[in-house]
């Protein structure tokens, strides 16, 4: 320690104030530990709150209103063409974020969690150097690393200061609705933001490297969304790579290489959404002896302990899936482990949701995974065309499917495509966690008319007792397919 340096001590240092970090800090404080949370940004909330989950859903929710209004003409209700006041929309979206961020500050204060605004860097296994802060060093007994992830950069096509070539953060800033938008990447972030901009009025071209969008997600769940974007977007170019992006005074020239050869197109803006990588390389992990795998994720055990037993890692930096609810669960597990509780991260199912229209949600075992791992399953599908509630919502393209153990009927996975999938998937997650069988789900009475009935009916398809689908007795194996 040299003159002018100020050191502090804490029982638990949490690095990063996103969902993983604040969940860990709050739980540790609730368990009576002395906690200091170090966050380098002016606000807590992390990627999820400041430039991810919440602002993107605020935009998608607004897009849904516009879309619903347009669709209402089919029922004889016609609205004028919507006027989007971008500044007002931006202010509202930022207000939602601000409200939640101040809520976090308030919750931290109430719990006695000290929040330091600084960039943390490991000097050794018990000391953090804090940059840009009055407190220059923080020594700790335990630490939780929750520094998240950052967007993958496309080689030769970095984001530009004008914002014409942007990542998801730039897209969420909503500076303008470009006439022509190129979205690079057919994962959930590119699709969600591409759909929102398309509904706001942009002519969107989606470019995706693989032969189909949303790699890894079951085909039958993706199909209705692929159909939807085939009309919503101006073009969807699969098996196509961006060879070059060049910005000039009036836009961006994109050189695209795909099945049609090399083509050049001009766009007003480009959104690059080609994945995210753990933010593990710039905080001196090696000084503390913390092991990182080849992909840059911090290696952790079931309690989220790193290779250095008193240091834990949670959230995006500790592995896939990079989702806020996974980060929060891990944060709690780490805090409880520090407090000496026998907690472990042993979840049976993590729900994943794509908030497009239609939405896609899945949890537990997927059909692709069952095939890849050779897991015997029986799959039962209930198409929403047979759901009264879905028809009142013009959502007949939806589908609910369950994957069960063929012998015991135990629910192993659930997949849904359609409106409200974000909420409905919770029943599947609970069923999987509780070890419920298709019979348990079928015998659970679902309110009528609701989309949740499709979950009960999918279970009935499995059992051969569905009411709203005719399945000839003995022929249910055709509807409930075996893998
Ligand atoms: P983060 O939320 O990234 O938080 C890390 C924090 O650490 C940041 O605040 C950062 O400033 C801070 N930090 C980093 N390094 C340091 C340092 N050295 N010192 C101090 N502080 C540091 N997930 C969902 O579950 N649902 C969604 O709908 C969803 N939508 C998304 C939409 C977009 C556009 C994006 C980009 C992501 C979305 N995600 C979504 C993913 C979700 O945001 C992340 O999984 C989640 O934020 C991970 O939480 P975390 O705590 O691990 O990290």
Coordinates of N, CA, C and O and ligand atoms in Angstrom, one line a residue, residues 15-21 38-41 43 45-48 50-53 56-57 118-121 146-149 168 172 188-189 192-193 276 279 282-283 314-317 322-325 327 353 355, ligand 1:
X15 N -18.3 -9.0 -7.6 CA -17.8 -8.2 -8.7 C -18.8 -8.3 -9.8 O -19.0 -9.3 -10.4
X16 N -19.5 -7.2 -10.0 CA -20.5 -7.1 -11.1 C -21.9 -7.0 -10.5 O -22.3 -7.9 -9.6
X17 N -22.7 -6.0 -10.9 CA -24.0 -5.8 -10.3 C -25.1 -6.2 -11.2 O -26.2 -5.6 -11.2
X18 N -24.9 -7.2 -12.1 CA -26.0 -7.7 -12.9 C -26.8 -8.7 -12.1 O -26.7 -8.8 -10.9
X19 N -27.7 -9.4 -12.8 CA -28.6 -10.4 -12.1 C -27.9 -11.4 -11.3 O -28.3 -11.8 -10.2
X20 N -26.7 -11.9 -11.8 CA -25.9 -12.9 -11.0 C -25.4 -12.2 -9.8 O -25.5 -12.8 -8.6
X21 N -24.8 -11.1 -9.9 CA -24.1 -10.3 -8.9 C -25.1 -9.8 -7.8 O -24.8 -10.1 -6.6
X38 N -19.1 -4.5 -6.2 CA -18.3 -3.6 -7.0 C -18.9 -3.6 -8.4 O -18.9 -4.7 -9.0
X39 N -19.3 -2.5 -8.9 CA -19.9 -2.4 -10.2 C -19.3 -1.2 -10.9 O -19.2 -0.1 -10.4
X40 N -18.8 -1.4 -12.1 CA -18.1 -0.3 -12.8 C -19.0 0.7 -13.5 O -18.5 1.7 -13.9
X41 N -20.3 0.3 -13.6 CA -21.2 1.3 -14.3 C -21.9 2.1 -13.2 O -22.0 1.7 -12.1
X43 N -24.9 2.5 -12.8 CA -26.2 1.8 -12.3 C -25.9 0.3 -12.2 O -25.2 -0.3 -12.9
X45 N -27.7 -3.5 -12.3 CA -28.7 -4.1 -13.2 C -28.0 -4.9 -14.3 O -28.6 -5.8 -14.8
X46 N -26.8 -4.5 -14.7 CA -26.0 -5.3 -15.7 C -26.6 -5.3 -17.0 O -27.5 -4.5 -17.4
X47 N -26.2 -6.2 -17.9 CA -26.6 -6.3 -19.3 C -28.1 -6.5 -19.3 O -28.8 -5.8 -20.1
X48 N -28.6 -7.3 -18.4 CA -30.1 -7.7 -18.4 C -30.9 -6.4 -18.3 O -31.8 -6.2 -19.1
X50 N -29.9 -3.0 -18.1 CA -29.5 -1.8 -18.8 C -29.5 -1.9 -20.3 O -29.8 -0.9 -21.0
X51 N -29.2 -3.1 -20.8 CA -29.1 -3.2 -22.3 C -29.4 -4.6 -22.8 O -28.8 -5.0 -23.7
X52 N -30.3 -5.2 -22.1 CA -30.7 -6.6 -22.6 C -32.1 -6.9 -22.4 O -33.0 -6.3 -23.0
X53 N -32.4 -7.8 -21.5 CA -33.8 -8.3 -21.3 C -34.8 -7.2 -21.2 O -35.8 -7.3 -22.0
X56 N -35.2 -4.6 -24.3 CA -35.6 -5.3 -25.5 C -37.1 -5.7 -25.4 O -37.9 -5.6 -26.3
X57 N -37.5 -6.1 -24.2 CA -38.9 -6.5 -24.0 C -39.8 -5.3 -24.0 O -41.0 -5.4 -24.5
X118 N -16.7 1.1 -9.3 CA -15.3 0.9 -9.7 C -15.1 -0.3 -10.6 O -15.9 -1.2 -10.6
X119 N -14.0 -0.3 -11.4 CA -13.7 -1.5 -12.1 C -12.7 -2.3 -11.2 O -11.7 -1.8 -10.8
X120 N -13.1 -3.6 -11.0 CA -12.3 -4.4 -10.1 C -11.3 -5.3 -10.9 O -11.6 -5.7 -12.0
X121 N -10.1 -5.5 -10.4 CA -9.0 -6.2 -11.0 C -8.4 -7.0 -9.9 O -8.0 -6.5 -8.8
X146 N -19.1 -12.0 -11.1 CA -20.3 -12.0 -11.8 C -20.2 -10.9 -12.9 O -21.1 -10.0 -12.9
X147 N -19.2 -11.0 -13.7 CA -18.9 -9.9 -14.6 C -19.5 -10.1 -16.0 O -19.3 -9.2 -16.9
X148 N -20.3 -11.1 -16.2 CA -21.1 -11.2 -17.4 C -20.4 -11.5 -18.7 O -19.3 -12.2 -18.7
X149 N -20.9 -11.0 -19.8 CA -20.4 -11.3 -21.1 C -20.5 -10.1 -22.0 O -21.0 -9.1 -21.6
X168 N -26.2 -5.0 -30.1 CA -27.6 -4.9 -29.5 C -27.7 -3.7 -28.6 O -28.8 -3.1 -28.6
X172 N -30.8 -1.0 -29.1 CA -31.7 -0.7 -28.0 C -31.7 0.8 -27.7 O -32.7 1.3 -27.1
X188 N -31.4 -15.6 -30.9 CA -32.6 -14.9 -30.4 C -32.5 -13.4 -30.3 O -33.5 -12.7 -30.5
X189 N -31.3 -12.9 -30.1 CA -31.2 -11.4 -30.0 C -31.4 -10.7 -31.4 O -32.2 -9.8 -31.5
X192 N -35.2 -11.1 -32.2 CA -36.1 -10.2 -31.4 C -36.0 -8.8 -31.8 O -37.0 -8.1 -32.1
X193 N -34.8 -8.3 -32.0 CA -34.6 -6.9 -32.3 C -35.0 -6.7 -33.8 O -35.6 -5.7 -34.1
X276 N -22.3 -14.0 -27.9 CA -21.7 -13.3 -26.8 C -20.6 -14.2 -26.2 O -20.6 -15.4 -26.2
X279 N -16.8 -12.3 -20.2 CA -15.9 -11.2 -20.0 C -14.9 -11.6 -18.9 O -14.9 -11.1 -17.8
X282 N -10.0 -9.6 -18.8 CA -9.4 -8.3 -18.5 C -9.5 -8.0 -17.0 O -9.5 -6.8 -16.6
X283 N -9.6 -9.0 -16.2 CA -9.7 -8.7 -14.7 C -8.7 -9.4 -13.9 O -8.8 -9.5 -12.7
X314 N -20.5 -16.8 -11.2 CA -21.9 -17.1 -11.5 C -22.2 -16.3 -12.8 O -21.6 -15.3 -13.2
X315 N -23.3 -16.7 -13.4 CA -23.9 -16.0 -14.5 C -23.1 -16.3 -15.8 O -22.5 -17.4 -16.0
X316 N -23.2 -15.3 -16.8 CA -22.7 -15.6 -18.1 C -21.2 -15.9 -18.1 O -20.8 -16.7 -19.0
X317 N -20.5 -15.4 -17.2 CA -19.0 -15.7 -17.2 C -18.7 -17.1 -16.7 O -17.6 -17.6 -16.9
X322 N -26.5 -18.5 -21.3 CA -26.3 -17.1 -20.9 C -27.7 -16.5 -20.7 O -28.2 -15.8 -21.6
X323 N -28.3 -16.7 -19.6 CA -29.6 -16.2 -19.3 C -29.7 -15.6 -17.9 O -29.1 -16.2 -17.0
X324 N -30.5 -14.6 -17.7 CA -30.5 -13.9 -16.5 C -31.0 -14.8 -15.3 O -30.5 -14.7 -14.2
X325 N -32.1 -15.6 -15.6 CA -32.6 -16.4 -14.5 C -31.6 -17.5 -14.0 O -31.6 -17.9 -12.9
X327 N -28.4 -17.0 -14.1 CA -27.4 -16.2 -13.3 C -27.9 -16.0 -11.9 O -27.2 -16.1 -10.9
X353 N -36.6 -18.6 -23.5 CA -37.7 -18.0 -24.2 C -37.2 -17.1 -25.3 O -36.3 -16.3 -25.1
X355 N -38.6 -14.1 -27.4 CA -39.8 -13.2 -27.3 C -40.3 -12.6 -28.6 O -40.6 -11.4 -28.7
Ligands
LIG1 P1 -24.3 -9.0 -16.6 O1 -25.8 -8.8 -16.5 O2 -23.6 -8.8 -17.9 O3 -23.6 -8.1 -15.4 C1 -22.3 -8.0 -15.3 C2 -21.9 -6.7 -14.6 O4 -20.6 -6.7 -14.2 C3 -22.1 -5.5 -15.5 O5 -23.0 -4.6 -14.9 C4 -20.7 -4.9 -15.7 O6 -20.7 -3.5 -15.8 C5 -20.0 -5.4 -14.4 N1 -18.6 -5.6 -14.6 C6 -17.9 -6.3 -15.6 N2 -16.6 -6.3 -15.3 C7 -16.4 -5.6 -14.2 C8 -15.3 -5.3 -13.4 N3 -14.0 -5.7 -13.7 N4 -15.4 -4.6 -12.2 C9 -16.7 -4.2 -11.9 N5 -17.8 -4.5 -12.6 C10 -17.7 -5.2 -13.7 N6 -31.5 -13.1 -20.7 C11 -32.7 -13.6 -20.3 O7 -32.8 -14.4 -19.4 N7 -33.9 -13.2 -20.9 C12 -33.9 -12.3 -21.9 O8 -35.0 -11.9 -22.4 C13 -32.7 -11.7 -22.3 N8 -32.6 -10.8 -23.3 C14 -31.4 -10.3 -23.7 C15 -31.4 -9.3 -24.7 C16 -30.2 -8.8 -25.1 C17 -30.2 -7.7 -26.2 C18 -29.0 -9.2 -24.4 C19 -27.7 -8.6 -24.8 C20 -29.0 -10.2 -23.4 C21 -30.2 -10.7 -23.0 N9 -30.3 -11.7 -22.1 C22 -31.5 -12.2 -21.7 C23 -29.1 -12.2 -21.4 C24 -28.9 -11.6 -20.0 O9 -28.8 -10.2 -20.2 C25 -27.6 -12.1 -19.4 O10 -27.7 -13.6 -19.4 C26 -27.5 -11.7 -17.9 O11 -27.4 -10.2 -17.9 C27 -26.3 -12.2 -17.3 O12 -26.1 -11.7 -16.0 P2 -24.7 -11.6 -15.3 O13 -25.0 -11.1 -13.9 O14 -23.9 -12.8 -15.5 O15 -23.9 -10.5 -16.1

